[in-house]
Amino acid sequence: MKEFSKHIVIIGGGIVGLATAYKLARGVPGARVTVLEKEAAIGRHQTGNNSGVLHCGLYYKPGSAKALLAVSGIREMTEFCRAHNIPHEICGKLVVAADESELPRLHDLHERGQKNGLQGLQLLNRKQMLEIEPHVGGVAALKVPQEGIVDYPKVCDALQQEIEKLGGCIATSARVTALDEQSRGWTARTAAGDFEADFLVNCAGLHCDRVSELAGEKREVRIVPFRGEYYKLKPARQFLVRNLIYPVPDPQFPFLGVHFTRLIEGGVEAGPNAVLAFAREGYRKTDINPRDLFDALTFRGLWRFLGKHKRMSWEELRRSFSKRRFCESLQRLVPEIRESDLETGGAGVRAQAMSPDGTLVQDFCFVNRRKALHVLNAPSPAATASLAIGEEIKNLIANEI
Ligand SMILES: Cc1cc2nc3c(=O)[nH]c(=O)nc-3n(C[C@H](O)[C@H](O)[C@H](O)COP(=O)(O)OP(=O)(O)OC[C@H]3O[C@@H](n4cnc5c(N)ncnc54)[C@H](O)[C@@H]3O)c2cc1C
């Protein structure tokens, strides 16, 4: 029987919380981990509603945590998938410049990818890109061979098994409602009882700012939910997309623009867009949560963001309500796509941290204080990078436990 001398509680059973629990259980001698998850099962929010893409670190500012952890994270994630027989495929992707005006940004992206250490990036002319994706539009493309697709819910299941093998535990239906600081650490009060902790890690995704407030932190940076809606390609038209086809992103917004993703379980998704949501777990257009709405409307950062990005916010909203507009965006990538090829798909909600001045926090954000580490921004590519994030958290807190 394994002897434990300390207890680490991780709040949030999404992929970041689970990967962190796994890394801590493996890497901190004498540590027993417990993951507290408010839902009846793990991975129900961002992790279970994302695009299933393995991002290799192309987009992110060189030297940023996102760039470093995506590059090491994709390597670790693919090794983990291989070791646990989790379906995944490194199929590569094309980032497509729809017209000449996008070429400078495509070249900048190429340079950025090289600075981030990506191998095999290749700028393609139209003839070359058609050999890879015969139905793609545009004038040029960047081939990114390292990117892939994966089944993230299966990764979560494997992480759960590993955590349990290491003597850890995952408590579901255990919403954390209060955190009381004690001389030794914390008591987490939950719907499933109290849990004593020598150290807390907050990986609560869409609610991470609120959980940090329960631990006495000021909520300067706040989570603003952006819903991402998908369409699915009808089976008869899936031949139009072989793998992953992305637009050249707008450097101001970390969201990547609507794109095509082949899914590991079969089928092709189109999307997601990025619409301000009226509920942090608002998966339908009509979902409104009064607390979340009040929280958003009383946050001056959101008003500043809307003031600065009126056009973008309005265009996203219009596209959300108009299949025709959504289809027009997709046609910039694959001109043969028709509205009739698209069936309504699912949706996910991104937990995006926003500063009081209305800027979106671009990098991952970890705040380590008073025997607690709070993950306050872990948007895409945090699923890809989750094992690397867990390793980073382990290194940040190992000396304090
Ligand atoms: C539409 C969309 C597409 C994306 N595509 C990709 C992609 O292709 N590749 C990629 O790498 N990333 C992608 N991402 C990002 C990725 O999904 C997230 O970065 C990642 O899942 C974050 O994981 P998490 O564990 O932090 O959050 P979550 O998965 O949201 O988990 C947080 C958990 O905390 C729990 N929780 C919250 N409050 C409490 C509480 N008080 N008590 C107990 N539990 C609590 C929640 O129930 C939830 O299960 C995408 C995200 C979205 C929304």
Tab-separated table of C-alpha atoms and ligand atoms in Angstrom:
chain	number	residue	atom	x	y	z
A	1	MET	CA	0.000	0.000	0.000
A	2	LYS	CA	1.386	3.403	-1.071
A	3	GLU	CA	2.081	5.899	1.755
A	4	PHE	CA	0.920	9.466	1.190
A	5	SER	CA	2.171	12.439	3.188
A	6	LYS	CA	0.327	15.283	1.427
A	7	HIS	CA	-2.908	15.892	-0.354
A	8	ILE	CA	-3.324	18.035	-3.462
A	9	VAL	CA	-6.823	18.992	-4.556
A	10	ILE	CA	-7.402	19.928	-8.171
A	11	ILE	CA	-10.626	21.770	-8.954
A	12	GLY	CA	-11.981	20.933	-12.402
A	13	GLY	CA	-12.127	17.624	-14.235
A	14	GLY	CA	-11.437	18.954	-17.712
A	15	ILE	CA	-8.317	17.914	-19.600
A	16	VAL	CA	-6.114	20.530	-17.887
A	17	GLY	CA	-7.180	19.454	-14.378
A	18	LEU	CA	-6.807	15.768	-15.217
A	19	ALA	CA	-3.408	16.154	-16.892
A	20	THR	CA	-2.211	18.243	-13.937
A	21	ALA	CA	-3.470	15.660	-11.435
A	22	TYR	CA	-1.678	12.924	-13.393
A	23	LYS	CA	1.603	14.857	-13.465
A	24	LEU	CA	1.400	15.703	-9.762
A	25	ALA	CA	0.505	12.139	-8.738
A	26	ARG	CA	3.457	10.810	-10.753
A	27	GLY	CA	5.985	13.508	-10.070
A	28	VAL	CA	5.552	14.770	-6.490
A	29	PRO	CA	6.778	12.185	-3.987
A	30	GLY	CA	4.178	11.326	-1.326
A	31	ALA	CA	1.386	13.282	-3.013
A	32	ARG	CA	-2.171	11.956	-3.178
A	33	VAL	CA	-4.369	13.841	-5.630
A	34	THR	CA	-8.114	14.376	-5.673
A	35	VAL	CA	-9.897	15.990	-8.619
A	36	LEU	CA	-13.174	17.746	-7.762
A	37	GLU	CA	-15.567	17.997	-10.691
A	38	LYS	CA	-18.982	19.631	-10.426
A	39	GLU	CA	-20.599	17.602	-13.220
A	40	ALA	CA	-21.592	13.938	-13.007
A	41	ALA	CA	-18.722	13.040	-15.362
A	42	ILE	CA	-15.363	14.435	-16.471
A	43	GLY	CA	-14.714	16.487	-19.620
A	44	ARG	CA	-18.225	17.863	-20.085
A	45	HIS	CA	-17.325	21.471	-20.962
A	46	GLN	CA	-14.566	22.897	-23.147
A	47	THR	CA	-12.723	19.585	-23.294
A	48	GLY	CA	-15.721	17.622	-24.547
A	49	ASN	CA	-16.882	20.220	-27.072
A	50	ASN	CA	-13.750	21.255	-28.905
A	51	SER	CA	-12.458	20.643	-32.429
A	52	GLY	CA	-10.244	17.688	-31.545
A	53	VAL	CA	-7.184	19.221	-33.194
A	54	LEU	CA	-3.584	18.699	-32.085
A	55	HIS	CA	-2.054	22.155	-32.498
A	56	CYS	CA	1.698	22.193	-32.955
A	57	GLY	CA	2.526	25.796	-31.965
A	58	LEU	CA	2.289	27.660	-35.256
A	59	TYR	CA	0.329	30.721	-34.219
A	60	TYR	CA	1.729	31.783	-30.883
A	61	LYS	CA	4.203	34.522	-30.019
A	62	PRO	CA	7.709	33.021	-29.898
A	63	GLY	CA	8.831	32.516	-26.313
A	64	SER	CA	5.273	32.677	-24.925
A	65	ALA	CA	3.964	29.926	-22.667
A	66	LYS	CA	1.486	29.003	-25.411
A	67	ALA	CA	4.248	28.535	-27.985
A	68	LEU	CA	6.564	26.609	-25.666
A	69	LEU	CA	3.866	24.395	-24.168
A	70	ALA	CA	2.145	23.677	-27.503
A	71	VAL	CA	5.428	22.545	-29.041
A	72	SER	CA	6.344	20.238	-26.155
A	73	GLY	CA	2.666	19.442	-25.478
A	74	ILE	CA	1.855	17.969	-28.889
A	75	ARG	CA	4.890	15.696	-28.595
A	76	GLU	CA	3.846	14.510	-25.153
A	77	MET	CA	0.202	14.156	-26.137
A	78	THR	CA	0.978	11.992	-29.171
A	79	GLU	CA	3.290	9.804	-27.055
A	80	PHE	CA	0.533	9.445	-24.440
A	81	CYS	CA	-1.976	8.524	-27.164
A	82	ARG	CA	0.389	5.929	-28.631
A	83	ALA	CA	1.037	4.402	-25.202
A	84	HIS	CA	-2.694	4.213	-24.385
A	85	ASN	CA	-4.017	3.232	-27.828
A	86	ILE	CA	-6.019	6.439	-28.153
A	87	PRO	CA	-7.172	7.196	-31.699
A	88	HIS	CA	-5.122	10.042	-33.181
A	89	GLU	CA	-3.534	10.901	-36.501
A	90	ILE	CA	-0.886	13.387	-37.554
A	91	CYS	CA	-2.599	14.282	-40.815
A	92	GLY	CA	-1.154	17.786	-41.358
A	93	LYS	CA	-3.025	20.948	-42.220
A	94	LEU	CA	-3.156	23.750	-44.754
A	95	VAL	CA	-3.463	27.407	-43.766
A	96	VAL	CA	-4.927	29.057	-46.832
A	97	ALA	CA	-4.530	32.654	-48.033
A	98	ALA	CA	-7.884	33.330	-49.684
A	99	ASP	CA	-6.532	36.246	-51.750
A	100	GLU	CA	-3.393	38.319	-52.364
A	101	SER	CA	-4.145	40.633	-49.439
A	102	GLU	CA	-3.591	37.727	-47.002
A	103	LEU	CA	-0.158	36.794	-48.358
A	104	PRO	CA	1.905	39.039	-46.026
A	105	ARG	CA	0.149	37.519	-42.984
A	106	LEU	CA	0.701	34.022	-44.369
A	107	HIS	CA	4.425	34.766	-44.697
A	108	ASP	CA	4.510	36.199	-41.158
A	109	LEU	CA	2.896	33.007	-39.911
A	110	HIS	CA	5.511	30.929	-41.703
A	111	GLU	CA	8.247	32.949	-40.008
A	112	ARG	CA	6.559	32.638	-36.629
A	113	GLY	CA	6.264	28.866	-37.008
A	114	GLN	CA	9.972	28.639	-37.860
A	115	LYS	CA	10.839	30.746	-34.802
A	116	ASN	CA	8.780	28.352	-32.706
A	117	GLY	CA	10.953	25.525	-34.012
A	118	LEU	CA	8.435	23.782	-36.296
A	119	GLN	CA	9.983	21.514	-38.898
A	120	GLY	CA	8.791	20.908	-42.430
A	121	LEU	CA	6.671	24.051	-42.881
A	122	GLN	CA	6.270	24.716	-46.564
A	123	LEU	CA	4.776	27.612	-48.522
A	124	LEU	CA	2.767	26.226	-51.428
A	125	ASN	CA	1.543	27.812	-54.644
A	126	ARG	CA	-1.926	27.056	-55.938
A	127	LYS	CA	-0.865	24.029	-57.969
A	128	GLN	CA	0.957	22.502	-54.987
A	129	MET	CA	-1.917	23.070	-52.565
A	130	LEU	CA	-4.382	21.376	-54.903
A	131	GLU	CA	-2.271	18.217	-54.749
A	132	ILE	CA	-2.947	18.083	-50.993
A	133	GLU	CA	-6.527	19.421	-50.890
A	134	PRO	CA	-8.025	19.183	-54.407
A	135	HIS	CA	-11.069	21.348	-53.605
A	136	VAL	CA	-9.396	24.193	-51.765
A	137	GLY	CA	-9.704	27.814	-52.959
A	138	GLY	CA	-7.263	30.648	-52.375
A	139	VAL	CA	-3.971	31.715	-53.880
A	140	ALA	CA	-1.343	30.126	-51.629
A	141	ALA	CA	-1.055	28.030	-48.507
A	142	LEU	CA	1.236	27.051	-45.676
A	143	LYS	CA	1.594	23.325	-45.191
A	144	VAL	CA	1.913	22.383	-41.522
A	145	PRO	CA	2.816	18.707	-41.438
A	146	GLN	CA	2.907	18.203	-37.631
A	147	GLU	CA	-0.738	18.998	-36.865
A	148	GLY	CA	-3.221	16.264	-36.234
A	149	ILE	CA	-6.531	15.096	-34.821
A	150	VAL	CA	-7.344	13.181	-31.670
A	151	ASP	CA	-10.152	11.956	-29.444
A	152	TYR	CA	-9.820	14.193	-26.345
A	153	PRO	CA	-12.601	12.485	-24.327
A	154	LYS	CA	-10.646	9.213	-24.670
A	155	VAL	CA	-7.510	11.034	-23.476
A	156	CYS	CA	-9.497	12.095	-20.385
A	157	ASP	CA	-10.641	8.513	-19.741
A	158	ALA	CA	-7.032	7.290	-19.928
A	159	LEU	CA	-5.888	10.075	-17.595
A	160	GLN	CA	-8.593	9.111	-15.105
A	161	GLN	CA	-7.407	5.487	-15.146
A	162	GLU	CA	-3.784	6.546	-14.650
A	163	ILE	CA	-4.704	8.856	-11.757
A	164	GLU	CA	-6.634	6.074	-10.056
A	165	LYS	CA	-3.757	3.606	-10.572
A	166	LEU	CA	-1.497	6.101	-8.810
A	167	GLY	CA	-3.851	6.129	-5.795
A	168	GLY	CA	-5.646	9.355	-6.744
A	169	CYS	CA	-9.369	9.909	-6.848
A	170	ILE	CA	-11.855	11.786	-9.010
A	171	ALA	CA	-14.931	13.022	-7.170
A	172	THR	CA	-17.774	13.923	-9.521
A	173	SER	CA	-20.923	15.914	-8.641
A	174	ALA	CA	-18.578	17.805	-6.310
A	175	ARG	CA	-19.071	21.501	-7.103
A	176	VAL	CA	-16.714	23.612	-5.000
A	177	THR	CA	-18.792	26.273	-3.267
A	178	ALA	CA	-16.320	27.641	-0.702
A	179	LEU	CA	-12.594	27.541	0.000
A	180	ASP	CA	-11.461	28.115	3.587
A	181	GLU	CA	-7.823	28.853	4.252
A	182	GLN	CA	-6.347	26.816	7.120
A	183	SER	CA	-2.959	26.932	8.819
A	184	ARG	CA	-1.877	23.867	6.828
A	185	GLY	CA	-3.613	24.563	3.527
A	186	TRP	CA	-7.251	24.655	2.481
A	187	THR	CA	-10.637	23.083	3.067
A	188	ALA	CA	-12.689	22.809	-0.098
A	189	ARG	CA	-16.425	22.742	0.658
A	190	THR	CA	-18.317	20.906	-2.047
A	191	ALA	CA	-21.687	19.407	-2.806
A	192	ALA	CA	-20.081	16.012	-2.058
A	193	GLY	CA	-18.568	16.967	1.308
A	194	ASP	CA	-15.420	18.691	2.544
A	195	PHE	CA	-11.910	17.968	1.250
A	196	GLU	CA	-8.747	18.979	3.106
A	197	ALA	CA	-5.800	20.028	0.952
A	198	ASP	CA	-2.168	20.917	1.562
A	199	PHE	CA	-2.237	22.596	-1.844
A	200	LEU	CA	-4.980	23.622	-4.282
A	201	VAL	CA	-4.849	23.811	-8.060
A	202	ASN	CA	-7.695	25.679	-9.740
A	203	CYS	CA	-8.397	24.345	-13.257
A	204	ALA	CA	-12.067	25.340	-13.328
A	205	GLY	CA	-12.101	26.535	-16.961
A	206	LEU	CA	-15.143	28.735	-17.570
A	207	HIS	CA	-15.396	29.384	-13.799
A	208	CYS	CA	-11.715	29.716	-12.905
A	209	ASP	CA	-11.979	33.427	-12.024
A	210	ARG	CA	-14.859	32.715	-9.621
A	211	VAL	CA	-13.028	29.818	-7.989
A	212	SER	CA	-9.971	32.076	-7.541
A	213	GLU	CA	-12.261	34.591	-5.841
A	214	LEU	CA	-13.431	31.864	-3.443
A	215	ALA	CA	-9.745	31.591	-2.447
A	216	GLY	CA	-9.561	35.319	-1.762
A	217	GLU	CA	-8.093	36.479	-5.088
A	218	LYS	CA	-9.294	39.694	-6.704
A	219	ARG	CA	-11.032	39.074	-10.016
A	220	GLU	CA	-9.141	41.644	-12.064
A	221	VAL	CA	-9.010	39.525	-15.157
A	222	ARG	CA	-12.378	37.996	-15.907
A	223	ILE	CA	-13.577	35.066	-17.971
A	224	VAL	CA	-15.712	36.127	-20.909
A	225	PRO	CA	-17.461	33.240	-22.668
A	226	PHE	CA	-17.279	33.039	-26.467
A	227	ARG	CA	-19.498	30.359	-27.990
A	228	GLY	CA	-18.156	28.480	-31.006
A	229	GLU	CA	-20.840	26.968	-33.224
A	230	TYR	CA	-20.239	24.209	-35.745
A	231	TYR	CA	-21.860	22.845	-38.853
A	232	LYS	CA	-21.239	19.319	-40.118
A	233	LEU	CA	-20.644	18.435	-43.755
A	234	LYS	CA	-23.215	16.025	-45.114
A	235	PRO	CA	-21.610	12.618	-45.774
A	236	ALA	CA	-21.991	12.900	-49.549
A	237	ARG	CA	-19.936	16.136	-49.556
A	238	GLN	CA	-17.184	15.149	-47.127
A	239	PHE	CA	-14.893	14.388	-50.060
A	240	LEU	CA	-14.413	18.171	-50.372
A	241	VAL	CA	-12.102	18.145	-47.332
A	242	ARG	CA	-9.319	15.622	-46.788
A	243	ASN	CA	-7.870	16.851	-43.493
A	244	LEU	CA	-7.591	20.289	-41.858
A	245	ILE	CA	-8.139	23.523	-43.809
A	246	TYR	CA	-7.708	26.798	-41.900
A	247	PRO	CA	-7.817	30.474	-42.825
A	248	VAL	CA	-4.977	32.903	-42.123
A	249	PRO	CA	-5.839	34.136	-38.608
A	250	ASP	CA	-6.321	37.741	-37.599
A	251	PRO	CA	-3.381	38.365	-35.247
A	252	GLN	CA	-5.614	40.402	-32.879
A	253	PHE	CA	-7.846	37.464	-32.064
A	254	PRO	CA	-6.624	34.160	-30.737
A	255	PHE	CA	-9.667	32.441	-32.270
A	256	LEU	CA	-8.642	31.077	-35.590
A	257	GLY	CA	-11.610	31.804	-37.843
A	258	VAL	CA	-14.036	29.205	-39.157
A	259	HIS	CA	-12.219	26.236	-40.593
A	260	PHE	CA	-12.686	22.631	-41.696
A	261	THR	CA	-11.680	19.792	-39.421
A	262	ARG	CA	-11.791	16.104	-40.177
A	263	LEU	CA	-12.794	14.305	-37.004
A	264	ILE	CA	-10.930	11.271	-35.719
A	265	GLU	CA	-14.221	9.379	-35.334
A	266	GLY	CA	-15.185	10.230	-38.927
A	267	GLY	CA	-16.996	13.158	-40.511
A	268	VAL	CA	-15.993	16.741	-41.167
A	269	GLU	CA	-16.881	19.772	-39.073
A	270	ALA	CA	-16.998	23.381	-40.214
A	271	GLY	CA	-16.517	26.133	-37.659
A	272	PRO	CA	-16.366	27.222	-34.927
A	273	ASN	CA	-17.282	30.902	-35.023
A	274	ALA	CA	-16.793	33.073	-31.909
A	275	VAL	CA	-19.928	34.748	-30.537
A	276	LEU	CA	-20.235	36.416	-27.142
A	277	ALA	CA	-22.380	34.078	-25.043
A	278	PHE	CA	-25.000	35.129	-22.485
A	279	ALA	CA	-24.112	32.142	-20.295
A	280	ARG	CA	-20.768	30.590	-19.436
A	281	GLU	CA	-22.216	27.211	-20.272
A	282	GLY	CA	-24.503	28.566	-22.968
A	283	TYR	CA	-24.324	25.998	-25.725
A	284	ARG	CA	-27.500	27.239	-27.453
A	285	LYS	CA	-28.120	30.734	-28.815
A	286	THR	CA	-31.087	31.095	-26.480
A	287	ASP	CA	-29.219	30.130	-23.282
A	288	ILE	CA	-29.119	32.990	-20.790
A	289	ASN	CA	-27.743	32.786	-17.270
A	290	PRO	CA	-28.701	35.903	-15.259
A	291	ARG	CA	-25.622	35.683	-13.008
A	292	ASP	CA	-23.254	35.312	-15.964
A	293	LEU	CA	-24.983	38.084	-17.881
A	294	PHE	CA	-24.852	40.449	-14.903
A	295	ASP	CA	-21.202	39.567	-14.383
A	296	ALA	CA	-20.384	40.342	-18.022
A	297	LEU	CA	-22.404	43.555	-18.229
A	298	THR	CA	-20.878	44.990	-15.055
A	299	PHE	CA	-17.332	44.298	-16.266
A	300	ARG	CA	-15.859	47.432	-17.815
A	301	GLY	CA	-13.391	45.325	-19.805
A	302	LEU	CA	-16.241	43.885	-21.869
A	303	TRP	CA	-17.608	47.357	-22.733
A	304	ARG	CA	-14.140	48.462	-23.777
A	305	PHE	CA	-13.740	45.327	-25.875
A	306	LEU	CA	-17.106	45.928	-27.558
A	307	GLY	CA	-16.199	49.577	-28.120
A	308	LYS	CA	-12.927	48.603	-29.786
A	309	HIS	CA	-14.252	45.659	-31.776
A	310	LYS	CA	-17.829	46.685	-32.631
A	311	ARG	CA	-17.599	45.511	-36.207
A	312	MET	CA	-16.082	42.126	-35.453
A	313	SER	CA	-18.571	41.436	-32.641
A	314	TRP	CA	-21.532	42.442	-34.818
A	315	GLU	CA	-20.312	40.430	-37.828
A	316	GLU	CA	-19.837	37.314	-35.677
A	317	LEU	CA	-23.360	37.697	-34.292
A	318	ARG	CA	-24.854	38.118	-37.766
A	319	ARG	CA	-22.948	35.107	-39.054
A	320	SER	CA	-24.224	33.089	-36.108
A	321	PHE	CA	-27.819	33.731	-37.165
A	322	SER	CA	-27.206	33.383	-40.893
A	323	LYS	CA	-26.247	30.074	-42.443
A	324	ARG	CA	-25.675	31.923	-45.707
A	325	ARG	CA	-23.003	34.156	-44.119
A	326	PHE	CA	-21.395	31.192	-42.387
A	327	CYS	CA	-21.284	29.384	-45.715
A	328	GLU	CA	-19.754	32.445	-47.433
A	329	SER	CA	-16.878	32.393	-44.916
A	330	LEU	CA	-16.347	28.712	-45.631
A	331	GLN	CA	-16.418	29.340	-49.381
A	332	ARG	CA	-13.292	31.473	-49.015
A	333	LEU	CA	-11.549	28.195	-48.169
A	334	VAL	CA	-13.529	25.694	-50.256
A	335	PRO	CA	-15.529	27.480	-52.979
A	336	GLU	CA	-17.626	24.418	-53.870
A	337	ILE	CA	-19.306	24.340	-50.449
A	338	ARG	CA	-23.046	25.089	-50.632
A	339	GLU	CA	-25.478	25.939	-47.846
A	340	SER	CA	-27.257	22.671	-48.566
A	341	ASP	CA	-24.022	20.764	-47.713
A	342	LEU	CA	-24.172	21.938	-44.103
A	343	GLU	CA	-26.079	20.371	-41.219
A	344	THR	CA	-26.275	22.004	-37.791
A	345	GLY	CA	-23.558	20.643	-35.517
A	346	GLY	CA	-22.694	21.119	-31.859
A	347	ALA	CA	-21.156	24.034	-29.992
A	348	GLY	CA	-18.487	24.700	-27.409
A	349	VAL	CA	-17.885	27.726	-25.186
A	350	ARG	CA	-14.367	29.140	-24.855
A	351	ALA	CA	-13.196	30.454	-21.500
A	352	GLN	CA	-11.318	33.545	-22.607
A	353	ALA	CA	-9.740	35.793	-19.982
A	354	MET	CA	-10.171	39.514	-20.566
A	355	SER	CA	-8.339	42.388	-18.861
A	356	PRO	CA	-10.163	45.434	-17.455
A	357	ASP	CA	-8.823	47.474	-20.398
A	358	GLY	CA	-10.742	45.228	-22.791
A	359	THR	CA	-7.811	43.267	-24.203
A	360	LEU	CA	-7.984	39.518	-24.542
A	361	VAL	CA	-5.313	37.787	-22.491
A	362	GLN	CA	-3.312	36.050	-25.192
A	363	ASP	CA	-1.057	33.768	-23.188
A	364	PHE	CA	-1.762	31.012	-20.694
A	365	CYS	CA	-1.927	32.526	-17.219
A	366	PHE	CA	-0.903	30.854	-13.949
A	367	VAL	CA	-1.085	32.663	-10.611
A	368	ASN	CA	0.641	30.978	-7.683
A	369	ARG	CA	-0.160	32.348	-4.211
A	370	ARG	CA	-0.836	31.117	-0.696
A	371	LYS	CA	-0.640	27.378	-1.294
A	372	ALA	CA	-2.843	27.628	-4.368
A	373	LEU	CA	-2.157	27.818	-8.075
A	374	HIS	CA	-4.869	29.281	-10.272
A	375	VAL	CA	-4.988	28.604	-14.014
A	376	LEU	CA	-6.704	31.812	-15.114
A	377	ASN	CA	-6.426	31.471	-18.878
A	378	ALA	CA	-6.182	28.147	-20.684
A	379	PRO	CA	-7.874	28.533	-24.068
A	380	SER	CA	-6.785	26.731	-27.237
A	381	PRO	CA	-4.272	25.059	-27.575
A	382	ALA	CA	-4.609	24.027	-23.922
A	383	ALA	CA	-6.111	20.633	-24.776
A	384	THR	CA	-3.095	19.794	-26.959
A	385	ALA	CA	-0.732	21.285	-24.388
A	386	SER	CA	-2.473	19.859	-21.312
A	387	LEU	CA	0.266	17.385	-20.356
A	388	ALA	CA	2.923	20.069	-20.809
A	389	ILE	CA	0.786	22.470	-18.740
A	390	GLY	CA	0.555	19.816	-16.020
A	391	GLU	CA	4.338	19.424	-16.077
A	392	GLU	CA	4.777	23.214	-15.887
A	393	ILE	CA	2.416	23.412	-12.903
A	394	LYS	CA	4.255	20.573	-11.198
A	395	ASN	CA	7.552	22.458	-11.623
A	396	LEU	CA	6.019	25.726	-10.404
A	397	ILE	CA	4.678	24.261	-7.169
A	398	ALA	CA	6.944	21.284	-6.377
A	399	ASN	CA	9.025	23.243	-3.866
A	400	GLU	CA	5.991	24.551	-2.018
A	401	ILE	CA	4.244	21.312	-1.260
B	1	LIG	C1	-15.118	25.463	-29.544
B	1	LIG	C2	-13.755	25.116	-29.028
B	1	LIG	C3	-12.810	24.517	-29.864
B	1	LIG	C4	-11.532	24.221	-29.390
B	1	LIG	N1	-10.660	23.506	-30.172
B	1	LIG	C5	-9.474	23.097	-29.652
B	1	LIG	C6	-8.620	22.241	-30.375
B	1	LIG	O1	-8.959	21.789	-31.463
B	1	LIG	N2	-7.427	21.909	-29.836
B	1	LIG	C7	-7.018	22.360	-28.614
B	1	LIG	O2	-5.917	22.054	-28.186
B	1	LIG	N3	-7.847	23.152	-27.879
B	1	LIG	C8	-9.055	23.492	-28.358
B	1	LIG	N4	-9.915	24.245	-27.616
B	1	LIG	C9	-9.494	24.651	-26.279
B	1	LIG	C10	-9.577	23.504	-25.298
B	1	LIG	O3	-10.747	22.759	-25.446
B	1	LIG	C11	-9.485	24.090	-23.893
B	1	LIG	O4	-8.364	24.938	-23.839
B	1	LIG	C12	-9.327	22.996	-22.837
B	1	LIG	O5	-10.334	22.021	-22.986
B	1	LIG	C13	-9.405	23.621	-21.465
B	1	LIG	O6	-9.490	22.578	-20.528
B	1	LIG	P1	-9.871	22.893	-19.040
B	1	LIG	O7	-9.699	21.640	-18.281
B	1	LIG	O8	-9.116	24.110	-18.600
B	1	LIG	O9	-11.390	23.388	-19.088
B	1	LIG	P2	-12.741	22.542	-19.106
B	1	LIG	O10	-12.698	21.429	-20.037
B	1	LIG	O11	-13.831	23.551	-19.308
B	1	LIG	O12	-12.830	21.951	-17.644
B	1	LIG	C14	-13.056	22.730	-16.501
B	1	LIG	C15	-13.857	21.867	-15.550
B	1	LIG	O13	-14.013	22.549	-14.313
B	1	LIG	C16	-15.283	22.200	-13.787
B	1	LIG	N5	-15.650	23.195	-12.788
B	1	LIG	C17	-15.904	24.512	-12.981
B	1	LIG	N6	-16.233	25.113	-11.814
B	1	LIG	C18	-16.172	24.155	-10.860
B	1	LIG	C19	-16.406	24.156	-9.453
B	1	LIG	N7	-16.767	25.261	-8.811
B	1	LIG	N8	-16.259	22.991	-8.769
B	1	LIG	C20	-15.874	21.850	-9.410
B	1	LIG	N9	-15.659	21.798	-10.758
B	1	LIG	C21	-15.784	22.930	-11.476
B	1	LIG	C22	-16.189	22.199	-15.006
B	1	LIG	O14	-17.372	21.481	-14.809
B	1	LIG	C23	-15.271	21.596	-16.057
B	1	LIG	O15	-15.433	20.198	-16.187
B	1	LIG	C24	-11.193	24.548	-28.052
B	1	LIG	C25	-12.151	25.123	-27.214
B	1	LIG	C26	-13.433	25.370	-27.680
B	1	LIG	C27	-14.456	25.913	-26.739
